[in-house]
Short mmCIF file of C-alpha atoms (C1' of nucleotides) in Angstrom, two decimals:
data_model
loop_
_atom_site.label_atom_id
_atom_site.label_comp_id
_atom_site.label_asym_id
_atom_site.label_seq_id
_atom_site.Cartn_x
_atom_site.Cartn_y
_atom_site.Cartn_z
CA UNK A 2 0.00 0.00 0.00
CA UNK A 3 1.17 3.80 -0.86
CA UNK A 4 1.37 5.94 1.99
CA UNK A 5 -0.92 8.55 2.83
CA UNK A 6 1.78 10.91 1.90
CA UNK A 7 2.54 9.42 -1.54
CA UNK A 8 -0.90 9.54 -2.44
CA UNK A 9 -0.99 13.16 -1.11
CA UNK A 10 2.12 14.00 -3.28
CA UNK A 11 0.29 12.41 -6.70
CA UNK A 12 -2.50 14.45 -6.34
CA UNK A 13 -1.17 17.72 -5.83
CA UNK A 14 1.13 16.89 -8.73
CA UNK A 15 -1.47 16.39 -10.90
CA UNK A 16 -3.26 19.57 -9.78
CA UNK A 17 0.10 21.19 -10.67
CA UNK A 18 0.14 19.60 -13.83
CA UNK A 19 -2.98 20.78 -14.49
CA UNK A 20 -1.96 24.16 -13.87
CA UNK A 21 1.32 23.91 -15.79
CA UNK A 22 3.06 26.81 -17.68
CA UNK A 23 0.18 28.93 -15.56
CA UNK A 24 2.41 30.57 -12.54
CA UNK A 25 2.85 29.26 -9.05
CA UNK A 26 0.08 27.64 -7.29
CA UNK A 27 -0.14 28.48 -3.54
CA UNK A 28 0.04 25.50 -0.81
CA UNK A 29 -3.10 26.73 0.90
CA UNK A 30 -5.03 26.36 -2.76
CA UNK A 31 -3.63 22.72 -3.10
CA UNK A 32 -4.48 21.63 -0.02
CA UNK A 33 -7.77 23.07 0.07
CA UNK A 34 -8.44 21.71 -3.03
CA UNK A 35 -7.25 17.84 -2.56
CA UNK A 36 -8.20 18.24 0.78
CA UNK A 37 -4.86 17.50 2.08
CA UNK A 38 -3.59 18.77 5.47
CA UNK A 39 -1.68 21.89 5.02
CA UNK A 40 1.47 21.70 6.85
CA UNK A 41 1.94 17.94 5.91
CA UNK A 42 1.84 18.97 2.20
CA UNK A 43 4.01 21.75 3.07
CA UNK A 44 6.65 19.04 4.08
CA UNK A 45 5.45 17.08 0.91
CA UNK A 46 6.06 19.92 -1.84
CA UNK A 47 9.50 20.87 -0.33
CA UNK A 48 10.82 17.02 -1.07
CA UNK A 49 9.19 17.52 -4.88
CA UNK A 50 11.60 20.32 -4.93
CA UNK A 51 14.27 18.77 -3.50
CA UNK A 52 13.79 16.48 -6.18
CA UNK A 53 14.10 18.73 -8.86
CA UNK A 54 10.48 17.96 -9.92
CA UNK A 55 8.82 21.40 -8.20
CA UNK A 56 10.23 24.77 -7.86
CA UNK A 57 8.88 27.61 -5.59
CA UNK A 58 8.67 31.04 -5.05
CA UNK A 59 8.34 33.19 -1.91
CA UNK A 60 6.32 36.11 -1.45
CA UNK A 61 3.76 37.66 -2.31
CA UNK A 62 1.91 35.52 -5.69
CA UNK A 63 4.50 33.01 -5.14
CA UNK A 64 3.85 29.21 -4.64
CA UNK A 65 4.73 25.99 -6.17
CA UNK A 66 4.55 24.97 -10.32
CA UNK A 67 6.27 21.96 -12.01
CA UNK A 68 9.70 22.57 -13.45
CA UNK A 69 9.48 19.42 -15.60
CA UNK A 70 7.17 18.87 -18.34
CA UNK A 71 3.78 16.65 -17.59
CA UNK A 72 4.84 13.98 -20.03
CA UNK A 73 8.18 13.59 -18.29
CA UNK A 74 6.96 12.99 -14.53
CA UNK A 75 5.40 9.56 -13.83
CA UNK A 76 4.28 7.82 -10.70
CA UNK A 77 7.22 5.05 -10.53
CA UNK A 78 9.44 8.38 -9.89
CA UNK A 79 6.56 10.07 -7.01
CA UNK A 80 6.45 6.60 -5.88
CA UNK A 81 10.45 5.72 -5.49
CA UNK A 82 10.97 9.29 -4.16
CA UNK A 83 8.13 9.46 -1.12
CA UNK A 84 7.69 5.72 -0.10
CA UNK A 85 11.18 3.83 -1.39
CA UNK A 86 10.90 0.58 -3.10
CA UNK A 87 8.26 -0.87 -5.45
CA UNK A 88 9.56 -4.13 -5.31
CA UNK A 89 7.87 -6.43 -2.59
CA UNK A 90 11.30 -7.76 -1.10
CA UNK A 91 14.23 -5.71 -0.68
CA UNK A 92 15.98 -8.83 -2.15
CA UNK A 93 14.44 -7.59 -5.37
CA UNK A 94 14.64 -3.99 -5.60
CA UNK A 95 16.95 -2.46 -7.95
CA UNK A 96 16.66 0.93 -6.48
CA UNK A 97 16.84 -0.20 -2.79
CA UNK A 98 18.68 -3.25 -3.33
CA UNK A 99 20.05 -5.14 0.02
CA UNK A 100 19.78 -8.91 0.67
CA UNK A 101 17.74 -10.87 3.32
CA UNK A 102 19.78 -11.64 6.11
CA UNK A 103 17.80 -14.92 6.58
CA UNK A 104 18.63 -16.36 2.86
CA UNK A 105 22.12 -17.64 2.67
CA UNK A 106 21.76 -18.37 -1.29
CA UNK A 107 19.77 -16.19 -2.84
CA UNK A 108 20.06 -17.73 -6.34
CA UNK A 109 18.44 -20.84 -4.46
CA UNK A 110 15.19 -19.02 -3.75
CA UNK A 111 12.02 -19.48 -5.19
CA UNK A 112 10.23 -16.66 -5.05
CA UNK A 113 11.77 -14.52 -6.16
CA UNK A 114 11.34 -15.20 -9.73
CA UNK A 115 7.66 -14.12 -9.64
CA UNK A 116 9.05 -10.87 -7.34
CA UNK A 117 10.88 -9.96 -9.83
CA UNK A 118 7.60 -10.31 -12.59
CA UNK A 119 5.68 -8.59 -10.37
CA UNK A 120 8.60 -5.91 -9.74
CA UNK A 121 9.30 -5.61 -13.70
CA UNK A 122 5.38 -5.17 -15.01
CA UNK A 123 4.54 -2.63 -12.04
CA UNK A 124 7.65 -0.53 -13.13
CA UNK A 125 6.36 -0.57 -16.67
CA UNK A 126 2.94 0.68 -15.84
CA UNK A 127 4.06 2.99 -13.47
CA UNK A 128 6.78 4.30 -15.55
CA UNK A 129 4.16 4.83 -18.19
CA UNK A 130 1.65 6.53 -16.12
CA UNK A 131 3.13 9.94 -16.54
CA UNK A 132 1.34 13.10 -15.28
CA UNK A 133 0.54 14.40 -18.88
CA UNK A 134 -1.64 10.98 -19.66
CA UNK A 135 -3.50 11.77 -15.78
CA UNK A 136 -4.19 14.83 -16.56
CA UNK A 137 -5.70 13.89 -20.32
CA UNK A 138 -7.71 11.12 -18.74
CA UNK A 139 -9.06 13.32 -16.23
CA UNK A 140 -10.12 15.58 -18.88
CA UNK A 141 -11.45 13.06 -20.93
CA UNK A 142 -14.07 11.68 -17.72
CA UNK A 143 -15.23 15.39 -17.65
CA UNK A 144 -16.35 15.88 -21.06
CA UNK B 11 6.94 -4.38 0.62
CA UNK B 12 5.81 -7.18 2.18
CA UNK B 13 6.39 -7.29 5.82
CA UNK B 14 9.11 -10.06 7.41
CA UNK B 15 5.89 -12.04 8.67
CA UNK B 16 5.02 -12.72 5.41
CA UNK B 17 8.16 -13.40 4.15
CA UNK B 18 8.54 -15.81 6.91
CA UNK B 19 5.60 -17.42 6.11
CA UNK B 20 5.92 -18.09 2.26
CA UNK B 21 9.71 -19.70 3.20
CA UNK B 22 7.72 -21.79 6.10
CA UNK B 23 4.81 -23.14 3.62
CA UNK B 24 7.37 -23.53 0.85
CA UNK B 25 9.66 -25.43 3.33
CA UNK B 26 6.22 -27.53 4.25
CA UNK B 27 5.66 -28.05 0.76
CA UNK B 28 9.12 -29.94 -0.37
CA UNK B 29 7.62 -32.19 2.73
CA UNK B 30 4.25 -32.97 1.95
CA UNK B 31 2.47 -35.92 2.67
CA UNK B 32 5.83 -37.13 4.82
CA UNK B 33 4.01 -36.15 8.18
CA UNK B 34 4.41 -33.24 10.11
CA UNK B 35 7.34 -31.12 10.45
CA UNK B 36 8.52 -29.22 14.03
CA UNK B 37 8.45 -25.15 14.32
CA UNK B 38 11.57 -25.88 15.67
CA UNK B 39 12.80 -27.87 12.51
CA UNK B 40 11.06 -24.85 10.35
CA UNK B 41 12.69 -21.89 12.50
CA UNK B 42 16.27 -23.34 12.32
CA UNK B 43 16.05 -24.28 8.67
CA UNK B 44 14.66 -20.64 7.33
CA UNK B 45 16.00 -18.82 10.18
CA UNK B 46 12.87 -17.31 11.53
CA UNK B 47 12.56 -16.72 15.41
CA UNK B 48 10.80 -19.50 16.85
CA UNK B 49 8.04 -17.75 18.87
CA UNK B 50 7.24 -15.55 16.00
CA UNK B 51 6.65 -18.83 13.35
CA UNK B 52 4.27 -20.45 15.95
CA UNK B 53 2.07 -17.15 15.42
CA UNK B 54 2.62 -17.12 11.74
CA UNK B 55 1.76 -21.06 11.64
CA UNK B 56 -1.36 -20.96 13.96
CA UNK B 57 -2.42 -17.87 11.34
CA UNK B 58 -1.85 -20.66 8.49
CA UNK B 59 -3.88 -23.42 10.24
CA UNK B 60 -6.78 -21.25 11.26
CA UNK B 61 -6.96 -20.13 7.44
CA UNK B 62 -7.13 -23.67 6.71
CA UNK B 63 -3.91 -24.32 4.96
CA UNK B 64 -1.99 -26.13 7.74
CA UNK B 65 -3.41 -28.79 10.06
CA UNK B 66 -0.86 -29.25 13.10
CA UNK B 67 -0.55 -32.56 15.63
CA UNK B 68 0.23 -31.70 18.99
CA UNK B 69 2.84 -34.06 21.25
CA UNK B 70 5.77 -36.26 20.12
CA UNK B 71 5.99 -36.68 16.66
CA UNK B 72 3.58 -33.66 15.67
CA UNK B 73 4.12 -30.72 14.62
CA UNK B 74 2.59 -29.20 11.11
CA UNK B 75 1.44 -29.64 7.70
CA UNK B 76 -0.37 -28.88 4.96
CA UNK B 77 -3.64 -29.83 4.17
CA UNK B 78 -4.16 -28.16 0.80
CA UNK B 79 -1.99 -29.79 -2.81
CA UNK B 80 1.00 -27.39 -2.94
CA UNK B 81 -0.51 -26.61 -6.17
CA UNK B 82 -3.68 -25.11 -5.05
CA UNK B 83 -2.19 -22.76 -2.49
CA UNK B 84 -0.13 -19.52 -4.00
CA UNK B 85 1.30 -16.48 -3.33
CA UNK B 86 -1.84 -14.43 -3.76
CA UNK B 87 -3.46 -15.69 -0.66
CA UNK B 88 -0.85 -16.11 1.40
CA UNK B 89 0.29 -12.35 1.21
CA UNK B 90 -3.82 -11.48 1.75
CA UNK B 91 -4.08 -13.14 4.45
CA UNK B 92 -0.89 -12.08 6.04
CA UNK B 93 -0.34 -8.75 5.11
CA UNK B 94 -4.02 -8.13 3.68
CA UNK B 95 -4.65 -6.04 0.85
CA UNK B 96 -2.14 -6.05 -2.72
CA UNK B 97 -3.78 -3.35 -4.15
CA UNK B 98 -1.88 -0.04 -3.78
CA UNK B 99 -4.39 1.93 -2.85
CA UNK B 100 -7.67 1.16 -0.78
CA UNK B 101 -9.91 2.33 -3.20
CA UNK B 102 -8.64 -0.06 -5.96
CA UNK B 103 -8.79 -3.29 -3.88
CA UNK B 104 -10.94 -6.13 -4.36
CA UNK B 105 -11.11 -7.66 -1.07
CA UNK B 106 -10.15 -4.88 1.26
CA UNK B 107 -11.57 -1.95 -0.66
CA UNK B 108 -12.54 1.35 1.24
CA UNK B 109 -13.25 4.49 -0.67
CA UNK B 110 -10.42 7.89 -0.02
CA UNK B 111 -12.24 9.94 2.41
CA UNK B 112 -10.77 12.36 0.59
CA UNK B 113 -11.85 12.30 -2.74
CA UNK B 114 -15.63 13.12 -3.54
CA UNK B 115 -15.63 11.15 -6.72
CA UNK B 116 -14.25 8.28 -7.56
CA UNK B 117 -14.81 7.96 -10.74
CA UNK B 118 -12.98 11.61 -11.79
CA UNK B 119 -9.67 10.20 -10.41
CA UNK B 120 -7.04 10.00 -12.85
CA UNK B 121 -5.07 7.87 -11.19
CA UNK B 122 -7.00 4.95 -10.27
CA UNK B 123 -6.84 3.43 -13.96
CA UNK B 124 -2.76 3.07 -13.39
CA UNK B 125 -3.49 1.42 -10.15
CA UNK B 126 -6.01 -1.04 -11.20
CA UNK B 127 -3.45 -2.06 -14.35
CA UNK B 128 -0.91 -2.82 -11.38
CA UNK B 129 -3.53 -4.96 -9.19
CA UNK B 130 -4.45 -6.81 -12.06
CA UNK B 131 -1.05 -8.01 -13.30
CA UNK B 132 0.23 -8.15 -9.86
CA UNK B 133 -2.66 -10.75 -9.02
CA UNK B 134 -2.60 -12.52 -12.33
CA UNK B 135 1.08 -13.14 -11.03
CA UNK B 136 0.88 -14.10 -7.50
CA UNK B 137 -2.08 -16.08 -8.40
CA UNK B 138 0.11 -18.25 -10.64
CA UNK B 139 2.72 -18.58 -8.25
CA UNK B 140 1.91 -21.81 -6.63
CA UNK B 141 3.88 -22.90 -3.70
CA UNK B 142 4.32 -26.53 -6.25
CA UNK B 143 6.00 -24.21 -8.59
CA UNK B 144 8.19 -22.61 -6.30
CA UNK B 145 9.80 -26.26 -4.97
CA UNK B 146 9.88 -27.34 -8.76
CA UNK B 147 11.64 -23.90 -9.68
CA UNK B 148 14.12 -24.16 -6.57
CA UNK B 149 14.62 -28.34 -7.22
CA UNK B 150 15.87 -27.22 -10.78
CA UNK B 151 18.14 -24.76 -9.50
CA UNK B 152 19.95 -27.54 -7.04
CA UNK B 153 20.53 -29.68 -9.91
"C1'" DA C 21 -0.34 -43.43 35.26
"C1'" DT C 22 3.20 -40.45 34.14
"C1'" DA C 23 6.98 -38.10 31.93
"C1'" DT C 24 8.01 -36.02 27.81
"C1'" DT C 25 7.17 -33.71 23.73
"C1'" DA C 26 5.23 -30.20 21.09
"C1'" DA C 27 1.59 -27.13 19.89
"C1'" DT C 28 -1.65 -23.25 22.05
"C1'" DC C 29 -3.00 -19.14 24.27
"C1'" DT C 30 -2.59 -14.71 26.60
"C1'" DA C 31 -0.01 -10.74 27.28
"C1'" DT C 32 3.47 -7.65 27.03
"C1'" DT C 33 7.31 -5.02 25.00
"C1'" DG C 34 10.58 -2.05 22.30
"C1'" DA C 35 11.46 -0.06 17.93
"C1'" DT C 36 10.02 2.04 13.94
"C1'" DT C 37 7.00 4.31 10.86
"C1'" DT C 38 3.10 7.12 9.85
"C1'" DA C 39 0.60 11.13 9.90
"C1'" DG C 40 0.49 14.78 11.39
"C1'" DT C 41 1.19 19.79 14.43
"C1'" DA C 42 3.55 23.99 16.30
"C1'" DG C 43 6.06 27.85 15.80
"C1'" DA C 44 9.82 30.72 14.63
"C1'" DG C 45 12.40 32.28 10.50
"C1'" DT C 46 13.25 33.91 5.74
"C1'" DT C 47 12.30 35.85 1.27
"C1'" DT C 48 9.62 38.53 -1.97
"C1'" DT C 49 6.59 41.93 -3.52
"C1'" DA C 50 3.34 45.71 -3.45
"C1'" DT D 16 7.77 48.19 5.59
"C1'" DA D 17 3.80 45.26 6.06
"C1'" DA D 18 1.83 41.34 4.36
"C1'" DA D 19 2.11 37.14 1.87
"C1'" DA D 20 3.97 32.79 1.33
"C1'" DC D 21 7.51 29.40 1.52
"C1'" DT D 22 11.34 27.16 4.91
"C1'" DC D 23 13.20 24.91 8.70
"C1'" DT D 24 13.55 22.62 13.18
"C1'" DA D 25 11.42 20.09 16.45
"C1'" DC D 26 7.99 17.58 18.54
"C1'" DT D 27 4.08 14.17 19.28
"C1'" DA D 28 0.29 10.68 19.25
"C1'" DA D 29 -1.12 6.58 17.28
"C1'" DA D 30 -0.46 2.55 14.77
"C1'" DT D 31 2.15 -1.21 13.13
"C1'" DC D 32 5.97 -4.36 13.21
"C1'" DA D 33 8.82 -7.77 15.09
"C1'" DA D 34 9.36 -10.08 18.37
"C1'" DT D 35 9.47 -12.43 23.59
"C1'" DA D 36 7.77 -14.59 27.97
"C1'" DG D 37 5.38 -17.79 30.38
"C1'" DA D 38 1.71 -20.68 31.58
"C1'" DT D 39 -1.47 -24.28 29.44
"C1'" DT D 40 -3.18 -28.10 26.90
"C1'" DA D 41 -2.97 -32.29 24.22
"C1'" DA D 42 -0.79 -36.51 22.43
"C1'" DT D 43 2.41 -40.24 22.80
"C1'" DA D 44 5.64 -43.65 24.64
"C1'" DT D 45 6.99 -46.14 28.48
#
DNA sequence: ATATTAATCTATTGATTTAGTAGAGTTTTA
DNA sequence: TAAAACTCTACTAAATCAATAGATTAATAT
């Protein structure tokens, strides 16, 4: 399961995708918006600019806006960056890679094989799922 | 990720599998073997009988077994019932689903589509992964 | 019968993670 | 220079995870 605060960061990247190439978006409007508590998106939106994904601006009609284009942002990246791994066993990660203490031979295991499937056809949906395609499907339900 | 109990219990049922039918097998026998605390696995194992999967003799010469064909139990269920839901998010689960308090309409969220892709192939994995697989993958291996 | 073996049940515990909250500080702009 | 809005540090309550302890019950062999 995603964390509270991965699903949190999703949706106000998709509101900021929404918004792109329209000026900064304020935290307070977010929040209100994807009903999301305020200072815990605060937190949230400061590690999407630490990430290079978000930029802000102070001030008055400052706020946050999406440095990187829609089509480039996708939730395998959101979901590595807020919550870690996507594999189910660390065993199997590539990002977060470390081996189980218990398992002397890991080549002997067994499950891992379908880990890894699982790991491998997760990454390729998520990787697809970019921000841009959201946004359009969002768009689409609305018409 | 899945959490160590689960992980724990796949290598125990596995382990139980490469035995079956040969009578029943001692947590202690399980524990050293896979390296799982002892006092934990009798937890995990009384979880596994109560859903049916293992049967368990008490006094000398008991211990546990299972009481399903290694190829009708798989990964799928075990990870439900140990960890519950494989979904990603609550409101794209099958058998644990709860609607986000936060989002008035389901059906307008972008990102649910994504989520359900990952379910599905996750499931149509795990569901294929039968612990009678698993031994015939890792006997291969040892040969 | 009784000792031994091995699962069962109740309960407690420490560590970690999750989901926030509080409040002072800094920068920008009108 | 006041107000707006992000930034940073620190703290906390609750839940979950990963065990552990100890007394109890049931089955078997002798």
């Amino acid at each position: 399961m995603l964390s509270k605060k991965c699903k949190y960061a999703i949706h106000a990247l998709v509101y900021l995708a929404e918004r792109y190439e329209q000026g900064p978006v304020q935290i307070q409007d977010i929040s209100e918006a994807q009903h999301i508590p305020k200072k815990f998106l605060e937190a949230i939106l400061l590690e999407l600019r630490h990430a290079k994904i978000l930029e802000s601006k102070k001030g008055k009609g400052g706020g946050y806006y999406l440095i990187r284009k829609p089509a480039e942002v996708n939730l395998m990246q959101v979901m590595r960056l807020i919550d870690g791994p996507i594999a189910l066993l660390p065993c199997v990660s590539l990002n977060y890679y470390h081996s189980c203490d218990e398992c002397k031979n890991e080549k002997i295991c067994g499950i891992r094989d379908s880990l890894i499937s699982v790991r491998d056809e997760t990454l390729k949906i998520l990787g697809n799922s970019t921000l841009a395609k959201i946004v359009k499907r969002e768009r689409l339900i609305n018409k």
